[in-house]
Amino acid sequence: MTVNRVTPKRTRTVRRSALPTPPRSRETEHLGEFDYDAFISYTHHDRPVAAGIQKGLHRIGRKLGRLNALRVFRDATDVTASPDLWGKVCEAMDRSRYLIVVLSPDSVASVWVNKEVTYWLQQRGPDQLMFVVVAGHLTWDETTGRFDPDKSDVALPVLTQPGALAAEPFYVDVTDDSPWDPQTPIFREKVTDLAAPIHGKPKYELASDDLRELRRYRRVRRVAVAGLVVLTVIALIAAAVAIVQRQSAIDQRQEAIHQRNQAIALALAAESQSMLAGIRPSDARGLQQVLAAQALAPSSNEGALLDAVIARRYLLKVIEPVGRPTNAVFSPDGTRIVSGSNDKSVRQWDVATGLQIGSAMTGHQGIVGSVAFSPDGTRIVSGSNDKSVRQWDVATGLQIGSAMTGHQGLVYDVAFSPDGKRIVSSGEEYITGQVPYDPDTKDAVRQWDVATGRQIGPAMRWGGGSVAFSPDGQQIVGAAGRTVRQWDVATGNVVALPVPGRQGPGWSAKLSGLIR
């Protein structure tokens, strides 16, 4: 039987329109008319193998200071989107010196890999053609000049044609080298087998060069690390010096502040002594200043503080309640003080000791603006801007009954009647949307039954601000706006016209015992 051998064509057609020509440099001077040292043909299932081969060819034999040892074309890293993909692949093969084909069962089933090898054989022949076997076997048939299709499960269709190749081609088997990392010695050695003919050197020479460059790189890296360590030490020393200098600056600043405080304290002490001596009025201001001077410079103002204590030796107590007090009154027997506060609480204080009696009486949801004791001293009434009036038991501090509600806004003032059976309160009753605004109609005075907590009669309009009962409990007086009014307790009617001639708002009102 006569076997016809197909003589591969040696002509090259190079098309350079689709692929950009890489710039020439020292790394590419050896390429001559080619732009790539090698072209890797593979199916995407074998992408990890192709990537490992590309990395190995880039690194093996790389000179210090160069990016890559060889320029290797792989479609995943070098092909851009184009409608003529096959044309770009052909151009890349035309511009490559070697073709490396990854053979696997998947590549056998791939039309592209077989097509690329066929093109290479037609254009360049079997020279500069190498194979990498993955998960398969190749058996060469010397008689027919092809791979035996019955014994080779990774041979491409074009490689099983009689006379396809003049001799058995070079190939390496990397089946057992997963994950195909060039850092692995066995896989690196096999990639060196591929790189040696591309470099034009024997394998041992290329391996020696690679080892020498690797050692050189490690030496440079050690020097760089040592340099970084030295720089780090220098930076730490500089940081330590900066910390010391910073602490020195802080100490100097503290000394300057101390000197300034001494000067201010002396000035405050001198001025407070003048105030307390009567040269300038304002006892409270004087006490505040002498205390401030003592706080700024304790050692230098003890004399001024002692003078202030002696000058105000009749001061009995200074009570410091929680929150900001808004109102305070004595109990009828003078032994207690009750105060309302902006912290929504009512508190009792012992007059003799200045200490708080019991716990804070809480329940209001707003600022407590007014408080009062009952005539017998057993109850406390409070008014708040939460629109409510509440009673409290003096002995237990507990709320008596429910909150008395009816006011439409904040409660201005509260008071007990002389017999302790009624409570009067003034509060905001402004009607929303009232135009024009009238201060004489925006408030109301209400009476409450102490025993039941219920409102007595209708609200008495045109009142507000401060309220009080007459000594006989028959009348109520209120100051609001620019007027002072009186009402009859029984009927709720106005019993006296507004006091004329006021030029400003009335804030407080009390009735003398002469009113009948």
Short mmCIF file of C-alpha atoms in Angstrom, two decimals:
data_model
loop_
_atom_site.label_atom_id
_atom_site.label_comp_id
_atom_site.label_asym_id
_atom_site.label_seq_id
_atom_site.Cartn_x
_atom_site.Cartn_y
_atom_site.Cartn_z
CA MET A 1 0.00 0.00 0.00
CA THR A 2 1.29 3.37 -0.92
CA VAL A 3 1.07 6.09 1.71
CA ASN A 4 0.89 9.61 0.39
CA ARG A 5 2.69 12.09 2.58
CA VAL A 6 1.48 15.63 2.61
CA THR A 7 4.39 18.02 2.47
CA PRO A 8 3.55 20.97 4.72
CA LYS A 9 3.73 24.36 3.19
CA ARG A 10 6.50 26.67 4.42
CA THR A 11 5.00 29.97 3.33
CA ARG A 12 3.90 32.59 5.91
CA THR A 13 1.21 35.16 5.50
CA VAL A 14 1.41 37.76 8.24
CA ARG A 15 -1.57 40.04 8.79
CA ARG A 16 -1.04 42.82 11.32
CA SER A 17 -4.24 44.84 11.10
CA ALA A 18 -6.19 43.30 13.98
CA LEU A 19 -3.48 42.79 16.61
CA PRO A 20 -1.34 45.69 17.85
CA THR A 21 2.40 45.23 17.52
CA PRO A 22 4.05 45.11 20.94
CA PRO A 23 6.73 47.75 21.42
CA ARG A 24 10.31 46.61 20.98
CA SER A 25 12.62 46.51 23.99
CA ARG A 26 15.60 44.57 25.27
CA GLU A 27 13.19 41.78 26.18
CA THR A 28 11.98 41.41 22.58
CA GLU A 29 15.18 42.06 20.61
CA HIS A 30 15.74 38.30 20.19
CA LEU A 31 12.36 37.83 18.47
CA GLY A 32 13.50 39.25 15.14
CA GLU A 33 10.47 39.47 12.84
CA PHE A 34 8.23 37.76 15.40
CA ASP A 35 6.30 39.50 18.14
CA TYR A 36 5.77 36.46 20.41
CA ASP A 37 8.04 33.64 21.47
CA ALA A 38 5.22 31.16 21.82
CA PHE A 39 1.51 30.72 21.16
CA ILE A 40 -0.47 28.46 23.52
CA SER A 41 -3.37 26.55 21.96
CA TYR A 42 -5.84 25.01 24.42
CA THR A 43 -9.48 24.53 25.21
CA HIS A 44 -11.01 26.61 27.98
CA HIS A 45 -11.44 23.50 30.13
CA ASP A 46 -7.64 23.35 30.28
CA ARG A 47 -7.28 27.02 31.24
CA PRO A 48 -5.42 26.29 34.56
CA VAL A 49 -2.79 24.25 32.69
CA ALA A 50 -2.33 26.94 30.02
CA ALA A 51 -2.09 29.67 32.68
CA GLY A 52 0.55 27.70 34.60
CA ILE A 53 2.61 27.15 31.43
CA GLN A 54 2.41 30.85 30.56
CA LYS A 55 3.54 31.88 34.06
CA GLY A 56 6.40 29.39 33.95
CA LEU A 57 7.61 30.61 30.55
CA HIS A 58 7.44 34.19 31.84
CA ARG A 59 9.56 33.42 34.93
CA ILE A 60 12.09 30.75 33.94
CA GLY A 61 15.31 32.43 32.80
CA ARG A 62 14.01 35.92 33.56
CA LYS A 63 16.76 38.47 34.05
CA LEU A 64 16.62 40.76 37.08
CA GLY A 65 14.85 43.97 36.15
CA ARG A 66 12.86 42.43 33.28
CA LEU A 67 9.13 41.80 33.36
CA ASN A 68 9.09 38.45 31.52
CA ALA A 69 11.68 36.02 30.19
CA LEU A 70 9.55 35.22 27.10
CA ARG A 71 6.57 36.82 25.41
CA VAL A 72 3.78 34.24 25.34
CA PHE A 73 0.43 34.65 23.59
CA ARG A 74 -2.66 33.22 25.29
CA ASP A 75 -6.14 34.25 24.18
CA ALA A 76 -7.38 34.94 27.72
CA THR A 77 -4.70 37.61 28.21
CA ASP A 78 -3.90 38.86 24.72
CA VAL A 79 -7.08 38.73 22.56
CA THR A 80 -9.53 41.61 22.61
CA ALA A 81 -13.14 41.50 21.43
CA SER A 82 -13.43 41.39 17.63
CA PRO A 83 -15.96 40.14 15.05
CA ASP A 84 -13.08 38.38 13.22
CA LEU A 85 -11.81 36.22 16.08
CA TRP A 86 -10.28 33.55 13.83
CA GLY A 87 -8.43 36.20 11.86
CA LYS A 88 -6.88 37.59 15.06
CA VAL A 89 -5.87 34.07 16.17
CA CYS A 90 -4.22 33.44 12.81
CA GLU A 91 -2.32 36.72 13.02
CA ALA A 92 -1.08 35.82 16.50
CA MET A 93 0.18 32.42 15.28
CA ASP A 94 1.87 34.05 12.28
CA ARG A 95 3.70 36.36 14.70
CA SER A 96 4.79 33.57 17.10
CA ARG A 97 7.97 31.49 16.87
CA TYR A 98 6.62 28.38 18.59
CA LEU A 99 3.25 26.72 19.02
CA ILE A 100 2.56 24.89 22.30
CA VAL A 101 -0.58 22.73 22.21
CA VAL A 102 -2.31 21.46 25.36
CA LEU A 103 -3.70 17.99 24.56
CA SER A 104 -6.56 16.54 26.61
CA PRO A 105 -9.83 14.72 25.91
CA ASP A 106 -11.51 18.14 25.86
CA SER A 107 -9.07 19.54 23.29
CA VAL A 108 -9.66 16.51 21.06
CA ALA A 109 -13.34 17.44 21.03
CA SER A 110 -12.53 21.09 20.40
CA VAL A 111 -12.86 22.36 16.85
CA TRP A 112 -10.68 25.38 17.62
CA VAL A 113 -7.61 23.52 18.86
CA ASN A 114 -7.62 21.14 15.85
CA LYS A 115 -8.17 24.12 13.56
CA GLU A 116 -5.23 26.03 15.06
CA VAL A 117 -2.85 23.05 14.74
CA THR A 118 -4.00 22.43 11.15
CA TYR A 119 -3.33 26.08 10.30
CA TRP A 120 0.13 25.92 11.90
CA LEU A 121 1.08 22.77 9.95
CA GLN A 122 -0.14 24.31 6.70
CA GLN A 123 1.65 27.62 7.25
CA ARG A 124 4.75 26.66 9.27
CA GLY A 125 5.10 22.89 9.20
CA PRO A 126 5.92 20.62 12.15
CA ASP A 127 8.96 22.62 13.24
CA GLN A 128 8.64 24.70 16.43
CA LEU A 129 5.64 22.58 17.46
CA MET A 130 5.46 21.19 21.03
CA PHE A 131 2.76 19.40 22.98
CA VAL A 132 1.68 19.21 26.63
CA VAL A 133 -0.40 16.16 27.58
CA VAL A 134 -3.07 16.38 30.27
CA ALA A 135 -5.06 13.33 31.38
CA GLY A 136 -4.40 11.10 28.40
CA HIS A 137 -1.95 9.02 26.38
CA LEU A 138 -0.12 9.40 23.07
CA THR A 139 1.24 6.51 21.03
CA TRP A 140 3.40 7.30 18.01
CA ASP A 141 3.15 5.14 14.86
CA GLU A 142 6.54 5.36 13.17
CA THR A 143 5.32 3.51 10.11
CA THR A 144 2.58 5.93 9.16
CA GLY A 145 4.14 9.08 10.66
CA ARG A 146 1.23 9.85 12.90
CA PHE A 147 -0.24 9.21 16.34
CA ASP A 148 -2.10 5.91 16.48
CA PRO A 149 -5.78 6.85 16.73
CA ASP A 150 -6.64 3.55 18.42
CA LYS A 151 -4.06 3.93 21.18
CA SER A 152 -3.96 7.71 21.58
CA ASP A 153 -6.93 9.26 23.38
CA VAL A 154 -5.63 12.84 23.32
CA ALA A 155 -4.37 13.02 19.71
CA LEU A 156 -6.10 15.69 17.63
CA PRO A 157 -7.77 14.50 14.41
CA VAL A 158 -5.16 16.29 12.30
CA LEU A 159 -2.37 14.47 14.16
CA THR A 160 -3.83 11.05 13.37
CA GLN A 161 -3.68 11.62 9.60
CA PRO A 162 -0.96 9.57 7.83
CA GLY A 163 2.14 11.66 7.21
CA ALA A 164 0.92 14.49 9.41
CA LEU A 165 4.32 14.76 11.06
CA ALA A 166 7.77 13.80 9.79
CA ALA A 167 8.86 12.48 13.20
CA GLU A 168 7.54 12.03 16.69
CA PRO A 169 7.12 15.51 18.15
CA PHE A 170 8.37 16.69 21.52
CA TYR A 171 5.86 16.66 24.36
CA VAL A 172 5.70 16.67 28.18
CA ASP A 173 3.12 15.01 30.40
CA VAL A 174 1.76 17.18 33.24
CA THR A 175 -1.21 15.01 34.16
CA ASP A 176 -0.10 14.54 37.77
CA ASP A 177 1.17 18.11 38.34
CA SER A 178 -2.06 19.83 39.41
CA PRO A 179 -2.47 22.70 40.27
CA TRP A 180 0.27 23.47 37.70
CA ASP A 181 2.07 26.07 39.79
CA PRO A 182 5.50 27.15 38.41
CA GLN A 183 6.77 27.29 41.99
CA THR A 184 6.42 23.49 42.21
CA PRO A 185 9.83 21.94 41.30
CA ILE A 186 8.51 19.06 39.15
CA PHE A 187 6.17 21.21 37.09
CA ARG A 188 8.84 23.94 36.81
CA GLU A 189 11.30 21.37 35.44
CA LYS A 190 8.79 20.28 32.78
CA VAL A 191 8.15 23.88 31.77
CA THR A 192 11.92 24.30 31.55
CA ASP A 193 11.87 21.45 28.97
CA LEU A 194 9.50 23.61 26.89
CA ALA A 195 11.41 26.86 27.49
CA ALA A 196 14.91 25.55 26.61
CA PRO A 197 14.42 25.26 22.80
CA ILE A 198 12.59 28.59 22.75
CA HIS A 199 15.55 30.24 24.51
CA GLY A 200 17.90 28.34 22.19
CA LYS A 201 19.80 26.84 25.10
CA PRO A 202 20.31 23.35 26.50
CA LYS A 203 18.03 22.56 29.39
CA TYR A 204 20.84 22.37 31.96
CA GLU A 205 22.18 25.75 30.90
CA LEU A 206 18.77 27.39 31.11
CA ALA A 207 18.14 25.77 34.50
CA SER A 208 21.51 27.04 35.74
CA ASP A 209 20.79 30.56 34.49
CA ASP A 210 17.37 30.46 36.11
CA LEU A 211 18.77 29.31 39.45
CA ARG A 212 21.46 32.00 39.33
CA GLU A 213 18.92 34.73 38.60
CA LEU A 214 16.64 33.39 41.33
CA ARG A 215 19.46 33.58 43.88
CA ARG A 216 20.33 37.04 42.67
CA TYR A 217 16.71 38.11 43.10
CA ARG A 218 16.64 36.70 46.63
CA ARG A 219 19.82 38.58 47.52
CA VAL A 220 18.32 41.83 46.24
CA ARG A 221 15.13 41.11 48.16
CA ARG A 222 17.09 40.50 51.38
CA VAL A 223 18.95 43.77 50.88
CA ALA A 224 15.65 45.56 50.26
CA VAL A 225 14.12 44.03 53.39
CA ALA A 226 17.20 45.00 55.41
CA GLY A 227 16.91 48.52 54.05
CA LEU A 228 13.26 48.66 55.05
CA VAL A 229 14.16 47.43 58.53
CA VAL A 230 16.80 50.17 58.85
CA LEU A 231 14.32 52.77 57.67
CA THR A 232 11.76 51.45 60.15
CA VAL A 233 14.27 51.73 63.00
CA ILE A 234 15.13 55.26 61.93
CA ALA A 235 11.43 56.11 61.79
CA LEU A 236 10.90 54.67 65.28
CA ILE A 237 13.81 56.69 66.65
CA ALA A 238 12.43 59.80 64.99
CA ALA A 239 9.01 59.04 66.48
CA ALA A 240 10.55 58.62 69.94
CA VAL A 241 12.34 61.97 69.60
CA ALA A 242 9.09 63.57 68.48
CA ILE A 243 7.26 62.10 71.49
CA VAL A 244 9.91 63.48 73.87
CA GLN A 245 9.72 66.89 72.21
CA ARG A 246 5.94 66.78 72.35
CA GLN A 247 5.99 65.97 76.06
CA SER A 248 8.40 68.83 76.62
CA ALA A 249 6.06 71.16 74.76
CA ILE A 250 3.13 69.90 76.85
CA ASP A 251 5.05 70.52 80.07
CA GLN A 252 5.89 74.04 78.94
CA ARG A 253 2.26 74.65 78.03
CA GLN A 254 1.09 73.35 81.43
CA GLU A 255 3.54 75.65 83.17
CA ALA A 256 2.27 78.60 81.13
CA ILE A 257 -1.33 77.69 82.05
CA HIS A 258 -0.35 77.44 85.70
CA GLN A 259 1.23 80.88 85.63
CA ARG A 260 -1.82 82.29 83.87
CA ASN A 261 -4.17 80.72 86.44
CA GLN A 262 -2.12 82.18 89.25
CA ALA A 263 -2.48 85.64 87.77
CA ILE A 264 -6.22 85.23 87.17
CA ALA A 265 -6.74 83.83 90.66
CA LEU A 266 -5.00 86.80 92.25
CA ALA A 267 -7.14 89.19 90.21
CA LEU A 268 -10.37 87.32 91.11
CA ALA A 269 -9.47 87.22 94.77
CA ALA A 270 -8.76 90.95 94.87
CA GLU A 271 -12.00 91.80 93.08
CA SER A 272 -14.09 89.42 95.25
CA GLN A 273 -12.68 90.94 98.43
CA SER A 274 -13.71 94.38 97.16
CA MET A 275 -17.24 93.09 96.48
CA LEU A 276 -17.59 91.40 99.85
CA ALA A 277 -16.25 94.51 101.60
CA GLY A 278 -19.08 96.53 100.12
CA ILE A 279 -16.97 98.55 97.72
CA ARG A 280 -18.81 96.93 94.83
CA PRO A 281 -22.26 95.30 95.23
CA SER A 282 -23.02 91.64 94.42
CA ASP A 283 -22.35 89.18 97.23
CA ALA A 284 -23.13 86.15 95.05
CA ARG A 285 -20.72 87.31 92.42
CA GLY A 286 -18.04 87.85 95.03
CA LEU A 287 -18.48 84.35 96.47
CA GLN A 288 -18.36 82.86 93.00
CA GLN A 289 -15.16 84.67 92.17
CA VAL A 290 -13.37 83.72 95.36
CA LEU A 291 -14.35 80.10 94.80
CA ALA A 292 -13.12 80.31 91.20
CA ALA A 293 -9.83 81.76 92.39
CA GLN A 294 -9.48 78.92 94.90
CA ALA A 295 -10.13 76.37 92.12
CA LEU A 296 -7.59 77.95 89.78
CA ALA A 297 -4.82 78.30 92.36
CA PRO A 298 -5.72 76.52 95.64
CA SER A 299 -2.54 77.27 97.55
CA SER A 300 -2.43 81.01 96.93
CA ASN A 301 -6.06 82.00 97.74
CA GLU A 302 -6.87 80.29 101.02
CA GLY A 303 -6.78 83.65 102.77
CA ALA A 304 -9.35 85.15 100.43
CA LEU A 305 -11.62 82.11 100.88
CA LEU A 306 -11.36 82.40 104.68
CA ASP A 307 -12.22 86.11 104.50
CA ALA A 308 -15.30 85.28 102.40
CA VAL A 309 -16.47 82.66 104.92
CA ILE A 310 -16.07 85.09 107.82
CA ALA A 311 -17.80 87.89 105.91
CA ARG A 312 -20.81 85.68 105.17
CA ARG A 313 -20.96 83.68 108.40
CA TYR A 314 -24.75 84.16 108.59
CA LEU A 315 -25.36 82.10 105.45
CA LEU A 316 -27.16 78.99 106.72
CA LYS A 317 -27.40 76.51 103.86
CA VAL A 318 -26.67 76.20 100.19
CA ILE A 319 -28.88 73.49 98.72
CA GLU A 320 -27.76 71.98 95.43
CA PRO A 321 -30.74 70.18 93.91
CA VAL A 322 -30.63 67.90 90.88
CA GLY A 323 -31.61 69.81 87.77
CA ARG A 324 -32.50 73.48 87.71
CA PRO A 325 -35.06 74.62 90.33
CA THR A 326 -37.99 76.62 88.99
CA ASN A 327 -39.93 77.31 92.19
CA ALA A 328 -39.54 76.77 95.95
CA VAL A 329 -41.72 77.41 99.04
CA PHE A 330 -41.54 76.76 102.81
CA SER A 331 -43.93 74.43 104.59
CA PRO A 332 -46.36 76.10 107.05
CA ASP A 333 -44.25 74.94 110.03
CA GLY A 334 -41.03 76.15 108.39
CA THR A 335 -39.22 72.80 108.69
CA ARG A 336 -39.35 71.81 105.04
CA ILE A 337 -38.85 73.29 101.61
CA VAL A 338 -40.48 71.94 98.47
CA SER A 339 -39.06 72.73 95.03
CA GLY A 340 -40.04 72.09 91.44
CA SER A 341 -37.41 71.47 88.78
CA ASN A 342 -36.81 71.31 85.08
CA ASP A 343 -35.98 67.60 85.51
CA LYS A 344 -39.78 66.97 85.89
CA SER A 345 -39.51 66.20 89.61
CA VAL A 346 -40.77 67.60 92.93
CA ARG A 347 -38.36 67.36 95.88
CA GLN A 348 -38.52 68.06 99.62
CA TRP A 349 -35.59 69.44 101.63
CA ASP A 350 -34.86 69.54 105.34
CA VAL A 351 -34.43 73.18 106.41
CA ALA A 352 -32.09 72.29 109.27
CA THR A 353 -29.67 70.08 107.33
CA GLY A 354 -30.21 71.14 103.74
CA LEU A 355 -30.52 67.45 102.77
CA GLN A 356 -33.20 65.98 100.54
CA ILE A 357 -36.07 64.24 102.32
CA GLY A 358 -36.98 60.94 100.71
CA SER A 359 -36.92 60.30 97.01
CA ALA A 360 -37.89 62.68 94.25
CA MET A 361 -41.63 62.77 93.56
CA THR A 362 -41.95 61.91 89.90
CA GLY A 363 -44.90 61.59 87.58
CA HIS A 364 -44.95 64.82 85.63
CA GLN A 365 -43.93 64.59 81.98
CA GLY A 366 -42.68 68.15 81.76
CA ILE A 367 -40.99 70.93 83.74
CA VAL A 368 -42.56 71.51 87.16
CA GLY A 369 -43.05 75.28 87.28
CA SER A 370 -45.03 75.81 90.48
CA VAL A 371 -45.45 74.12 93.88
CA ALA A 372 -47.34 74.85 97.11
CA PHE A 373 -47.97 73.31 100.56
CA SER A 374 -51.46 72.76 101.95
CA PRO A 375 -52.28 74.86 105.04
CA ASP A 376 -51.88 71.84 107.33
CA GLY A 377 -48.56 70.89 105.66
CA THR A 378 -49.67 67.33 104.78
CA ARG A 379 -50.02 67.78 101.04
CA ILE A 380 -48.13 69.35 98.18
CA VAL A 381 -49.65 70.52 94.90
CA SER A 382 -47.60 70.97 91.74
CA GLY A 383 -48.25 72.32 88.26
CA SER A 384 -46.30 71.42 85.12
CA ASN A 385 -46.05 72.28 81.48
CA ASP A 386 -47.40 68.77 80.79
CA LYS A 387 -50.84 70.43 81.29
CA SER A 388 -51.50 68.66 84.61
CA VAL A 389 -51.89 69.49 88.32
CA ARG A 390 -50.91 66.78 90.84
CA GLN A 391 -51.13 66.26 94.62
CA TRP A 392 -48.46 64.55 96.72
CA ASP A 393 -48.42 63.11 100.23
CA VAL A 394 -45.76 64.94 102.27
CA ALA A 395 -45.04 61.98 104.53
CA THR A 396 -44.68 59.27 101.86
CA GLY A 397 -43.82 61.29 98.74
CA LEU A 398 -46.45 59.36 96.79
CA GLN A 399 -48.95 60.90 94.38
CA ILE A 400 -52.47 61.28 95.72
CA GLY A 401 -55.12 60.32 93.20
CA SER A 402 -54.88 60.93 89.49
CA ALA A 403 -53.49 63.93 87.71
CA MET A 404 -55.93 66.84 87.45
CA THR A 405 -56.13 67.75 83.78
CA GLY A 406 -58.06 70.37 81.90
CA HIS A 407 -55.60 73.07 80.98
CA GLN A 408 -54.68 73.12 77.32
CA GLY A 409 -51.08 74.19 77.85
CA LEU A 410 -48.52 74.70 80.58
CA VAL A 411 -49.68 75.37 84.16
CA TYR A 412 -48.42 78.72 85.45
CA ASP A 413 -49.24 78.67 89.16
CA VAL A 414 -51.04 76.62 91.86
CA ALA A 415 -52.29 77.42 95.37
CA PHE A 416 -54.35 75.85 98.20
CA SER A 417 -57.36 77.56 99.69
CA PRO A 418 -57.04 78.60 103.38
CA ASP A 419 -59.23 75.68 104.48
CA GLY A 420 -57.22 73.24 102.34
CA LYS A 421 -60.32 71.95 100.49
CA ARG A 422 -59.70 73.60 97.15
CA ILE A 423 -56.83 74.13 94.76
CA VAL A 424 -56.68 76.94 92.25
CA SER A 425 -54.49 76.78 89.16
CA SER A 426 -53.79 79.06 86.23
CA GLY A 427 -52.77 77.71 82.89
CA GLU A 428 -52.53 78.26 79.18
CA GLU A 429 -55.83 78.01 77.29
CA TYR A 430 -54.84 79.70 74.03
CA ILE A 431 -57.30 78.91 71.25
CA THR A 432 -55.42 77.75 68.14
CA GLY A 433 -55.98 79.99 65.15
CA GLN A 434 -57.19 82.98 67.19
CA VAL A 435 -56.41 86.15 65.26
CA PRO A 436 -55.46 88.63 66.46
CA TYR A 437 -53.69 87.22 69.50
CA ASP A 438 -55.23 88.53 72.76
CA PRO A 439 -53.23 87.99 75.98
CA ASP A 440 -56.41 88.64 78.03
CA THR A 441 -58.25 85.63 76.55
CA LYS A 442 -55.47 83.05 76.18
CA ASP A 443 -55.42 81.80 79.78
CA ALA A 444 -57.84 80.42 82.34
CA VAL A 445 -58.10 79.83 86.08
CA ARG A 446 -59.55 76.52 87.29
CA GLN A 447 -60.63 75.28 90.74
CA TRP A 448 -60.19 71.68 91.88
CA ASP A 449 -61.68 69.66 94.73
CA VAL A 450 -58.82 68.43 96.92
CA ALA A 451 -60.67 65.31 98.04
CA THR A 452 -61.84 64.09 94.62
CA GLY A 453 -59.42 65.80 92.25
CA ARG A 454 -62.34 66.94 90.09
CA GLN A 455 -62.71 70.41 88.59
CA ILE A 456 -65.15 72.71 90.41
CA GLY A 457 -67.28 74.74 88.02
CA PRO A 458 -66.21 76.04 84.62
CA ALA A 459 -62.87 77.59 83.86
CA MET A 460 -62.58 81.26 84.68
CA ARG A 461 -61.40 82.95 81.49
CA TRP A 462 -59.32 86.12 81.15
CA GLY A 463 -56.97 85.11 83.90
CA GLY A 464 -53.70 83.32 84.35
CA GLY A 465 -50.16 83.96 85.48
CA SER A 466 -49.97 84.01 89.27
CA VAL A 467 -53.03 83.11 91.39
CA ALA A 468 -53.90 83.16 95.11
CA PHE A 469 -56.87 82.78 97.47
CA SER A 470 -58.02 85.56 99.74
CA PRO A 471 -57.48 84.88 103.47
CA ASP A 472 -61.18 84.06 103.91
CA GLY A 473 -61.16 81.80 100.85
CA GLN A 474 -63.99 83.69 99.16
CA GLN A 475 -62.05 85.29 96.34
CA ILE A 476 -59.28 84.46 93.91
CA VAL A 477 -56.88 86.99 92.46
CA GLY A 478 -54.89 86.50 89.27
CA ALA A 479 -52.23 88.54 87.48
CA ALA A 480 -51.84 88.10 83.72
CA GLY A 481 -51.07 90.24 80.73
CA ARG A 482 -51.33 93.86 81.87
CA THR A 483 -54.18 93.32 84.35
CA VAL A 484 -54.96 92.01 87.82
CA ARG A 485 -58.44 90.44 88.29
CA GLN A 486 -60.55 89.07 91.15
CA TRP A 487 -63.09 86.28 90.93
CA ASP A 488 -65.78 85.03 93.26
CA VAL A 489 -64.88 81.50 94.39
CA ALA A 490 -68.49 80.32 94.54
CA THR A 491 -69.71 81.66 91.18
CA GLY A 492 -66.49 82.03 89.19
CA ASN A 493 -67.56 85.52 88.14
CA VAL A 494 -65.29 88.54 88.03
CA VAL A 495 -65.95 90.64 91.15
CA ALA A 496 -63.55 93.50 90.44
CA LEU A 497 -62.56 95.30 87.27
CA PRO A 498 -58.97 95.02 86.10
CA VAL A 499 -56.56 97.17 88.03
CA PRO A 500 -55.84 100.10 85.65
CA GLY A 501 -52.63 101.82 84.73
CA ARG A 502 -50.27 98.81 84.33
CA GLN A 503 -47.56 99.29 81.72
CA GLY A 504 -46.23 95.70 81.58
CA PRO A 505 -47.26 92.08 82.18
CA GLY A 506 -48.34 91.04 85.67
CA TRP A 507 -46.45 88.01 86.98
CA SER A 508 -47.49 87.64 90.65
CA ALA A 509 -50.46 88.45 92.86
CA LYS A 510 -51.36 88.05 96.56
CA LEU A 511 -54.45 89.24 98.52
CA SER A 512 -54.19 90.99 101.86
CA GLY A 513 -56.45 90.19 104.77
CA LEU A 514 -58.38 93.44 104.32
CA ILE A 515 -60.19 92.35 101.16
CA ARG A 516 -63.81 91.33 101.84
#
